[in-house]
Coordinates of C-alpha atoms in Angstrom, one line a residue:
T1 CA -43.8 -22.6 -43.7
L2 CA -47.3 -23.5 -43.2
P3 CA -48.7 -26.3 -45.2
E4 CA -51.2 -26.1 -47.1
D5 CA -54.0 -28.2 -48.8
Q6 CA -54.4 -27.7 -52.6
G7 CA -57.8 -28.8 -51.5
G8 CA -58.5 -25.9 -49.4
R9 CA -60.1 -28.8 -46.6
D10 CA -58.3 -26.8 -43.6
I11 CA -59.8 -26.5 -40.8
N12 CA -58.7 -24.6 -37.3
M13 CA -60.7 -24.9 -33.9
P14 CA -58.6 -22.1 -31.8
D15 CA -62.1 -22.1 -29.4
L16 CA -62.5 -26.1 -28.6
L17 CA -66.1 -25.1 -26.7
A18 CA -67.2 -23.9 -30.2
S19 CA -69.6 -26.0 -32.4
E20 CA -67.9 -27.1 -35.2
T21 CA -65.0 -26.1 -37.2
T22 CA -63.3 -23.1 -39.1
V23 CA -62.1 -23.2 -42.7
G24 CA -58.8 -21.9 -42.5
P25 CA -54.9 -21.8 -41.6
L26 CA -53.8 -25.3 -39.6
Y27 CA -52.7 -22.9 -37.0
D28 CA -51.1 -19.8 -36.3
N29 CA -47.4 -20.2 -37.5
P30 CA -45.2 -20.0 -34.9
G31 CA -42.3 -18.2 -37.5
P32 CA -39.1 -18.7 -37.7
N33 CA -36.6 -20.9 -35.3
L34 CA -32.6 -20.9 -34.1
S35 CA -30.5 -23.8 -33.8
P36 CA -27.3 -22.2 -31.9
R37 CA -24.9 -24.8 -30.5
F38 CA -21.2 -25.1 -29.6
S39 CA -18.9 -27.7 -28.2
F40 CA -15.1 -27.1 -27.6
A41 CA -11.9 -29.9 -26.5
W42 CA -9.2 -29.8 -24.2
D43 CA -5.4 -31.0 -24.4
V44 CA -6.0 -31.6 -20.7
F45 CA -2.1 -31.8 -20.2
G46 CA -0.4 -30.8 -23.4
D47 CA 0.4 -34.4 -24.2
G48 CA -1.8 -35.9 -26.5
R49 CA -3.0 -38.5 -24.5
T50 CA -6.0 -36.5 -22.0
A51 CA -8.4 -34.9 -23.7
L52 CA -12.0 -33.0 -22.4
R53 CA -14.9 -32.3 -24.8
G54 CA -17.7 -30.4 -24.2
G55 CA -20.8 -29.7 -25.8
Y56 CA -24.6 -27.6 -25.8
G57 CA -27.4 -27.5 -28.8
L58 CA -30.8 -26.0 -29.3
Y59 CA -32.1 -28.6 -32.0
F60 CA -36.2 -28.0 -33.4
N61 CA -38.4 -30.4 -35.1
N62 CA -41.4 -29.6 -37.4
N63 CA -44.4 -30.6 -37.6
V64 CA -45.2 -34.1 -38.2
Q65 CA -46.7 -35.8 -41.0
Q66 CA -49.1 -38.0 -39.9
N67 CA -50.5 -34.7 -38.2
L68 CA -51.3 -33.1 -41.7
I69 CA -53.0 -36.5 -42.7
V70 CA -55.4 -36.3 -40.2
T71 CA -56.9 -33.1 -41.3
I72 CA -58.0 -33.7 -44.0
T73 CA -60.3 -36.3 -42.1
N74 CA -62.3 -33.3 -40.5
P75 CA -65.8 -32.0 -41.1
P76 CA -67.3 -30.5 -42.8
F77 CA -65.3 -31.9 -45.8
T78 CA -64.8 -35.8 -44.1
P79 CA -67.2 -35.9 -41.5
R80 CA -66.7 -38.9 -38.9
P81 CA -69.8 -39.8 -36.8
V82 CA -68.6 -41.7 -34.4
S83 CA -72.0 -44.7 -33.1
P84 CA -71.2 -46.3 -29.9
R85 CA -74.0 -49.7 -31.5
P86 CA -73.6 -49.3 -34.9
D87 CA -75.6 -51.7 -36.6
F88 CA -74.2 -53.4 -39.4
P89 CA -73.6 -53.7 -42.4
T90 CA -75.7 -51.0 -42.6
P91 CA -74.9 -48.1 -39.7
D92 CA -78.1 -45.8 -39.5
F93 CA -76.7 -42.6 -38.7
S94 CA -80.0 -40.3 -39.3
M95 CA -80.0 -40.5 -35.3
G96 CA -77.9 -38.0 -35.3
V97 CA -74.5 -39.5 -33.5
P98 CA -71.9 -36.4 -32.8
L99 CA -68.4 -36.3 -34.8
A100 CA -65.1 -36.6 -33.7
I101 CA -62.8 -34.1 -35.4
R102 CA -58.7 -34.0 -34.8
P103 CA -57.4 -30.3 -34.7
I104 CA -53.8 -29.0 -34.4
Q105 CA -53.6 -26.4 -31.4
W106 CA -54.4 -23.3 -32.6
D107 CA -51.0 -21.5 -30.4
I108 CA -48.7 -24.4 -31.8
Q109 CA -45.2 -24.2 -30.7
T110 CA -42.3 -25.7 -32.3
P111 CA -41.0 -29.0 -30.2
R112 CA -37.2 -28.0 -29.1
L113 CA -34.7 -30.0 -27.6
H114 CA -31.6 -28.8 -25.4
T115 CA -28.9 -31.6 -26.2
W116 CA -25.5 -31.5 -24.2
N117 CA -22.2 -33.9 -23.5
V118 CA -19.4 -33.7 -21.7
N119 CA -16.8 -36.6 -21.3
V120 CA -13.3 -37.7 -20.4
Q121 CA -10.8 -39.3 -23.1
Q122 CA -7.6 -41.5 -22.0
A123 CA -4.9 -42.5 -24.7
L124 CA -4.1 -45.9 -22.9
P125 CA -0.9 -49.1 -23.8
S126 CA -1.9 -51.1 -26.4
K127 CA -3.1 -49.0 -28.8
M128 CA -6.8 -48.4 -26.8
L129 CA -8.6 -45.5 -25.9
L130 CA -11.2 -45.1 -23.4
T131 CA -13.6 -42.6 -23.1
V132 CA -15.8 -41.8 -19.6
G133 CA -19.0 -38.8 -20.4
Y134 CA -22.3 -37.9 -19.6
A135 CA -24.7 -36.6 -22.0
G136 CA -28.1 -35.1 -20.9
S137 CA -31.5 -33.9 -22.8
R138 CA -34.6 -32.1 -22.1
G139 CA -37.4 -31.6 -24.5
R140 CA -39.3 -28.6 -24.0
N141 CA -42.9 -28.3 -26.7
L142 CA -42.9 -32.2 -27.8
L143 CA -45.4 -32.8 -30.2
R144 CA -48.6 -35.3 -28.3
N145 CA -52.0 -36.8 -28.8
G146 CA -54.8 -36.6 -26.7
D147 CA -58.4 -36.3 -26.2
V148 CA -58.8 -33.1 -24.6
N149 CA -62.7 -33.2 -25.0
V150 CA -63.5 -35.2 -20.8
P151 CA -65.6 -34.3 -18.6
V152 CA -63.5 -32.2 -15.2
P153 CA -64.5 -34.9 -12.5
E154 CA -65.2 -34.3 -9.2
T155 CA -63.0 -34.9 -6.2
L156 CA -63.9 -37.1 -3.4
P157 CA -63.5 -36.6 0.3
D158 CA -60.2 -38.4 0.3
G159 CA -59.2 -36.2 -2.8
T160 CA -59.5 -38.5 -6.0
A161 CA -60.8 -38.1 -9.1
F162 CA -64.4 -39.0 -9.9
Y163 CA -66.2 -39.4 -12.8
P164 CA -70.2 -39.8 -12.8
P165 CA -72.2 -41.7 -14.7
T166 CA -73.8 -38.9 -15.6
A167 CA -70.5 -37.0 -16.8
S168 CA -71.1 -35.3 -20.3
R169 CA -68.4 -33.9 -22.6
P170 CA -67.8 -30.3 -22.2
N171 CA -68.7 -30.1 -26.0
R172 CA -71.6 -31.9 -26.8
S173 CA -71.3 -31.0 -30.6
F174 CA -67.9 -33.4 -31.3
S175 CA -67.5 -36.6 -28.8
A176 CA -63.6 -37.0 -29.2
I177 CA -61.5 -34.0 -30.0
E178 CA -58.2 -35.7 -30.8
H179 CA -56.0 -32.4 -30.0
K180 CA -52.6 -32.2 -31.6
T181 CA -50.7 -30.0 -29.1
S182 CA -47.1 -29.2 -27.9
D183 CA -47.0 -29.7 -24.4
G184 CA -45.5 -32.5 -24.1
Q185 CA -41.8 -32.5 -22.0
S186 CA -39.1 -35.5 -21.9
W187 CA -36.1 -35.4 -19.6
Y188 CA -32.7 -37.8 -20.9
D189 CA -29.1 -37.9 -18.8
A190 CA -27.0 -40.6 -19.3
L191 CA -23.7 -42.6 -18.2
I192 CA -22.0 -43.7 -21.5
V193 CA -18.0 -45.5 -20.5
E194 CA -16.5 -46.8 -24.4
L195 CA -13.7 -48.4 -24.8
R196 CA -12.2 -48.6 -28.5
R197 CA -9.0 -50.3 -30.1
V198 CA -7.5 -50.0 -33.5
S199 CA -5.0 -52.0 -34.9
P200 CA -5.4 -52.7 -38.9
G201 CA -4.1 -56.5 -39.1
G202 CA -4.4 -57.1 -35.4
L203 CA -7.1 -57.0 -33.3
S204 CA -9.9 -54.1 -33.0
F205 CA -12.9 -53.2 -31.2
Q206 CA -15.4 -51.5 -29.8
S207 CA -17.1 -51.7 -26.2
S208 CA -20.3 -48.8 -25.5
Y209 CA -22.0 -49.0 -22.9
T210 CA -24.8 -46.5 -21.9
F211 CA -27.3 -46.3 -18.4
S212 CA -29.4 -44.0 -18.7
K213 CA -32.9 -42.8 -17.5
N214 CA -35.2 -41.4 -20.5
I215 CA -38.4 -39.9 -19.1
D216 CA -40.9 -38.4 -21.1
T217 CA -44.7 -37.0 -21.0
T218 CA -45.4 -39.2 -24.4
Q219 CA -43.8 -37.8 -26.8
A220 CA -42.2 -38.1 -30.4
T221 CA -45.5 -38.6 -32.1
T222 CA -49.1 -38.0 -32.5
F223 CA -50.7 -40.9 -33.8
F224 CA -52.1 -44.6 -33.0
S225 CA -50.0 -46.7 -35.7
D226 CA -46.7 -45.3 -34.9
A227 CA -46.8 -46.7 -31.1
T228 CA -44.9 -49.4 -29.7
N229 CA -45.3 -51.1 -26.4
G230 CA -47.6 -48.0 -24.7
T231 CA -49.7 -45.5 -26.3
V232 CA -48.9 -41.7 -27.9
S233 CA -52.1 -40.4 -26.3
W234 CA -51.8 -39.1 -23.3
M235 CA -55.0 -40.0 -20.2
P236 CA -56.6 -37.3 -18.7
E237 CA -54.9 -35.6 -16.2
F238 CA -57.5 -33.6 -14.4
A239 CA -56.3 -35.1 -11.3
D240 CA -52.5 -35.5 -10.9
P241 CA -50.5 -33.2 -13.7
N242 CA -47.9 -36.1 -13.7
Y243 CA -49.7 -38.7 -14.5
N244 CA -48.9 -39.6 -17.5
R245 CA -44.8 -39.3 -17.0
G246 CA -43.0 -42.0 -16.8
P247 CA -39.5 -44.2 -19.4
A248 CA -40.4 -43.2 -22.8
D249 CA -41.4 -46.2 -24.6
Y250 CA -38.4 -46.7 -25.9
H251 CA -35.9 -46.1 -22.5
A252 CA -33.4 -48.8 -21.9
K253 CA -31.7 -48.4 -18.5
H254 CA -28.8 -50.9 -19.8
N255 CA -27.5 -50.3 -22.6
W256 CA -24.1 -53.0 -23.8
V257 CA -22.7 -53.4 -27.8
V258 CA -19.5 -54.7 -28.5
N259 CA -18.2 -55.4 -32.2
F260 CA -14.8 -57.2 -32.9
T261 CA -12.7 -57.7 -36.1
W262 CA -9.4 -60.2 -35.2
D263 CA -7.0 -61.0 -37.9
M264 CA -5.7 -64.8 -37.7
P265 CA -2.5 -64.8 -37.1
F266 CA -2.7 -68.3 -38.7
A267 CA 0.8 -69.7 -39.9
R268 CA 2.8 -66.6 -40.2
E269 CA 5.5 -68.9 -40.4
S270 CA 4.6 -71.5 -42.5
D271 CA 5.4 -73.5 -46.5
G272 CA 4.2 -71.6 -48.7
V273 CA 1.3 -74.2 -49.6
T274 CA 0.5 -73.8 -46.0
R275 CA 0.2 -70.2 -45.7
A276 CA -2.1 -70.2 -49.0
L277 CA -4.6 -72.4 -47.1
F278 CA -4.9 -71.0 -43.4
A279 CA -3.6 -66.8 -43.5
N280 CA -6.3 -64.5 -43.9
W281 CA -8.8 -65.2 -42.0
Q282 CA -10.7 -63.2 -39.9
L283 CA -12.7 -63.3 -37.1
A284 CA -15.3 -60.8 -36.5
G285 CA -18.5 -60.3 -34.0
I286 CA -21.1 -58.2 -32.3
G287 CA -22.9 -58.0 -29.5
R288 CA -25.9 -56.7 -27.8
Y289 CA -27.3 -56.5 -24.4
R290 CA -30.4 -54.3 -23.8
S291 CA -32.1 -54.3 -20.7
G292 CA -36.1 -54.7 -21.2
P293 CA -38.5 -51.5 -22.6
P294 CA -41.0 -50.1 -20.0
L295 CA -44.5 -51.5 -20.4
T296 CA -48.0 -50.4 -19.7
V297 CA -51.0 -52.0 -18.6
F298 CA -53.9 -51.2 -19.8
V299 CA -58.2 -52.4 -19.2
Q300 CA -59.8 -52.3 -22.5
A301 CA -62.9 -50.3 -21.7
N302 CA -63.0 -47.2 -20.4
R303 CA -63.9 -47.6 -17.0
S304 CA -63.2 -44.3 -15.6
R305 CA -66.1 -43.2 -17.3
S306 CA -63.6 -40.2 -18.5
R307 CA -64.7 -40.8 -22.3
W308 CA -61.5 -40.9 -23.1
F309 CA -61.3 -42.1 -26.6
P310 CA -58.1 -41.1 -29.3
S311 CA -57.0 -43.1 -31.8
L312 CA -55.6 -45.6 -29.9
G313 CA -53.2 -49.1 -31.7
P314 CA -54.5 -52.7 -31.2
G315 CA -54.0 -54.0 -27.4
L316 CA -54.2 -51.6 -25.7
G317 CA -57.0 -49.0 -24.1
P318 CA -58.5 -46.3 -22.1
D319 CA -57.9 -46.8 -18.6
R320 CA -55.0 -48.8 -16.9
P321 CA -55.4 -50.4 -14.0
S322 CA -54.0 -50.3 -10.0
L323 CA -51.6 -52.5 -8.0
A324 CA -53.1 -54.7 -5.2
P325 CA -52.6 -53.9 -2.7
G326 CA -48.8 -54.7 -1.0
R327 CA -47.6 -55.8 -4.5
T328 CA -44.8 -53.3 -6.7
T329 CA -43.8 -53.1 -10.1
D330 CA -40.9 -55.4 -9.2
D331 CA -42.8 -58.5 -8.3
A332 CA -46.0 -57.8 -10.5
V333 CA -43.2 -59.0 -12.9
Q334 CA -42.8 -62.8 -12.8
G335 CA -40.5 -63.1 -16.2
D336 CA -41.5 -66.7 -17.6
P337 CA -43.0 -65.9 -21.1
A338 CA -46.5 -67.9 -21.3
Q339 CA -47.3 -65.4 -18.4
W340 CA -45.1 -62.2 -17.9
F341 CA -47.1 -60.3 -14.7
D342 CA -48.1 -62.1 -12.2
P343 CA -52.5 -61.7 -12.4
T344 CA -52.5 -61.9 -8.8
A345 CA -50.9 -58.3 -8.7
F346 CA -53.7 -55.9 -10.3
V347 CA -57.5 -55.1 -9.8
L348 CA -59.5 -53.4 -11.2
Q349 CA -60.5 -50.2 -9.8
P350 CA -63.7 -48.7 -8.9
A351 CA -66.6 -47.3 -11.2
G352 CA -65.3 -43.7 -12.4
T353 CA -61.9 -43.2 -10.6
M354 CA -58.3 -43.4 -12.6
G355 CA -56.1 -46.5 -11.9
Q356 CA -53.0 -46.3 -10.1
T357 CA -50.6 -47.9 -12.3
G358 CA -48.3 -46.1 -13.6
R359 CA -47.8 -44.8 -18.0
G360 CA -44.8 -47.9 -18.6
A361 CA -44.0 -48.4 -15.0
F362 CA -42.8 -52.1 -15.6
E363 CA -40.5 -54.1 -17.9
G364 CA -40.5 -55.9 -20.2
P365 CA -38.2 -58.7 -21.6
D366 CA -34.6 -57.6 -22.4
L367 CA -32.7 -59.1 -25.8
R368 CA -29.0 -60.6 -26.1
A369 CA -27.7 -61.3 -29.0
L370 CA -24.2 -62.4 -30.5
D371 CA -24.1 -62.4 -34.1
L372 CA -20.3 -64.0 -35.9
A373 CA -18.4 -63.9 -38.9
L374 CA -16.0 -65.7 -40.0
V375 CA -13.8 -64.9 -43.2
K376 CA -10.5 -66.5 -45.7
R377 CA -10.0 -63.2 -47.9
I378 CA -7.8 -64.7 -50.8
P379 CA -6.3 -61.8 -52.7
W380 CA -6.7 -62.2 -56.8
G381 CA -4.5 -60.0 -58.5
W382 CA -6.9 -59.6 -62.0
L383 CA -9.5 -57.7 -59.8
G384 CA -7.1 -54.8 -59.4
P385 CA -4.5 -53.7 -56.0
A386 CA -7.2 -54.2 -54.2
G387 CA -9.5 -57.3 -55.9
R388 CA -9.4 -59.6 -53.5
V389 CA -12.7 -63.0 -52.8
E390 CA -14.1 -63.3 -49.6
L391 CA -15.2 -66.9 -48.2
R392 CA -17.8 -66.2 -45.2
I393 CA -19.4 -67.8 -42.9
E394 CA -22.1 -66.0 -40.8
A395 CA -23.7 -67.0 -37.6
F396 CA -26.7 -65.0 -36.2
N397 CA -28.2 -64.8 -32.6
V398 CA -25.1 -67.3 -32.1
F399 CA -26.1 -68.9 -28.5
N400 CA -29.9 -69.2 -30.1
R401 CA -32.0 -67.3 -27.6
A402 CA -35.2 -66.5 -27.5
N403 CA -35.6 -63.1 -27.2
F404 CA -39.8 -62.2 -26.1
S405 CA -41.5 -59.6 -27.1
T406 CA -43.6 -57.3 -25.6
P407 CA -46.5 -59.5 -23.2
S408 CA -50.1 -59.2 -24.4
L409 CA -50.7 -55.9 -21.7
L410 CA -55.0 -55.6 -21.9
A411 CA -55.0 -56.7 -18.2
F412 CA -59.1 -56.8 -17.7
A413 CA -62.1 -56.1 -19.7
G414 CA -63.3 -53.6 -17.2
T415 CA -66.9 -53.7 -18.5
A416 CA -68.6 -54.9 -14.5
D417 CA -67.5 -55.1 -11.3
G418 CA -64.9 -58.2 -9.5
Q419 CA -63.8 -59.3 -13.0
A420 CA -61.0 -61.3 -13.1
P421 CA -57.7 -60.7 -15.4
L422 CA -58.3 -61.8 -18.9
P423 CA -56.6 -65.0 -19.5
T424 CA -54.2 -63.6 -22.4
F425 CA -52.9 -61.0 -19.5
G426 CA -49.0 -61.1 -20.3
R427 CA -48.6 -63.7 -22.7
I428 CA -45.5 -63.5 -25.1
R429 CA -46.9 -64.8 -28.9
Q430 CA -43.5 -64.0 -30.2
T431 CA -39.8 -63.4 -30.6
A432 CA -37.9 -60.1 -30.7
T433 CA -35.3 -61.8 -33.2
S434 CA -35.0 -64.9 -35.0
A435 CA -33.3 -68.3 -34.3
R436 CA -30.2 -69.0 -34.9
Q437 CA -30.0 -68.5 -38.7
M438 CA -26.1 -69.7 -40.4
Q439 CA -25.4 -68.8 -43.6
L440 CA -22.4 -68.6 -46.6
G441 CA -21.8 -65.6 -48.5
I442 CA -19.0 -65.5 -51.3
R443 CA -17.3 -61.2 -51.5
V444 CA -16.2 -60.3 -54.4
Q445 CA -14.2 -56.9 -53.6
F446 CA -12.9 -54.4 -56.6

C-alpha cells in the first residue's frame, strides 16, 4: 500500500521543472506485485547419486524506509536552504538562497529481481558430495538516487561533454533535486563449487567457492548514510549512459569459505583414566578468503561544473578524476597500505569535463582469516541424557594477518588547475578485522 504521513506532510513533484512542490501522495502507487517461481530436481541415472537441479524466481522489493524518512524534510513543511558560503554561527538566509528537495519519482516502478540457477550434485566416495553450478540474476527498476537538477552539457567537437561556467540548473527555483528513482539495473553471474562431507563422529567439512561478476548502475539503497566504499548516488549520465555502470559496492570476484569439525581419535584403545583425559576432543575451524572490494576514486570539488550536489557520505566527492596517459586501473594500485594508489597514475580532468575513471574501477585489499576452536567435551549425567560441559579455547585470525580496510578515496581537491594529488590519497587508517584474539570459555549443555 501507499505510505502516508499522518501529519499530512507528504509532497510530490511530477513536473521536475515546477517552481514548487505539490502537497499530496508521495507517488502514483504501482499496484500489486506477483512473485512466480519454480524449480526442478532430476535423479539423472536413477541411482540416487547424481542430481540435476535448477530454479527460477521473480522477486520484488518495496519502497525503502530511508525514502520515506526524507520525504518530510521537504518544503513547504521543512525548508532546506542551501548557502554556498554560510556565515556561521548566524548565516544570513535573507538573500533568498535556493532550497534543496528530495522528491520520489512520481511514476516509480516496483524493483524486481529475476534470479535463476542450475547445478549438478554428485555423490563421491568417503561420504563426500560435490556440487558445481551456475547462479545468475538480473535486476530491473532498482531504486537509486541522484541530483537531476543539473545543466545539460555542451558537446565539444571531439565528443566530450563540457559544462561552461555559465551553465545553470534547469529548475532555478531549487538547488539540488535529489530524485529517488527506480531506473537502476544490475547483472550477476557466478560459478559455484562446493565440496561437502558429513560424518558424525569423524571429519566433517564444507568448502564453498564462488567466482562471480556483480555489475550495477548503483542500487540497493538511496541515501549516502548507507554507502560503503563507493557511492549510492549516480552522477550525471548525459554524455555516457554507462558512466555509472560498474562493479557493485559489495562485489567480490573470488570468495572462498571453508569450515570443518574433527572429532579427534585420541586414546581410543587406552585405559579408563587416559581415555577420560584425552577422549572427546574436537577441533573446529572457519577459513575465509575474499578478493578486494571495488573502489571509486573522487575529486573533492565539483570540477566538472555539473552542479551535481546530492547527499554524499564523508570521504566521497561530486566528481571522478582521469587516469594519466598510458596508465591502467591495474598499475594504478600499488597495494601499500601507506599509499594504496600510485598518485602519478591520476590526473585532474580539465575544468568543465567529467573524469574518465570508472565507478568501482579499482580493487581494494583482500581479506584472509582463519578461526580455530579446540573443545574438550565432558559428559555430565546430572544435566540429563544430553548433558555435558565443554571446555573451549578459541582463536580468531590465527595467523594475525592485517586485513586492511578501505583507503582514502579523495584524489584531488579539484579547486584549481595543476593541483597535485592530496597527501592523504590512498592512505589506509584502519583494518577490517581485529588482530589475533584468543579466549577461554566454558559451555554447559543440557
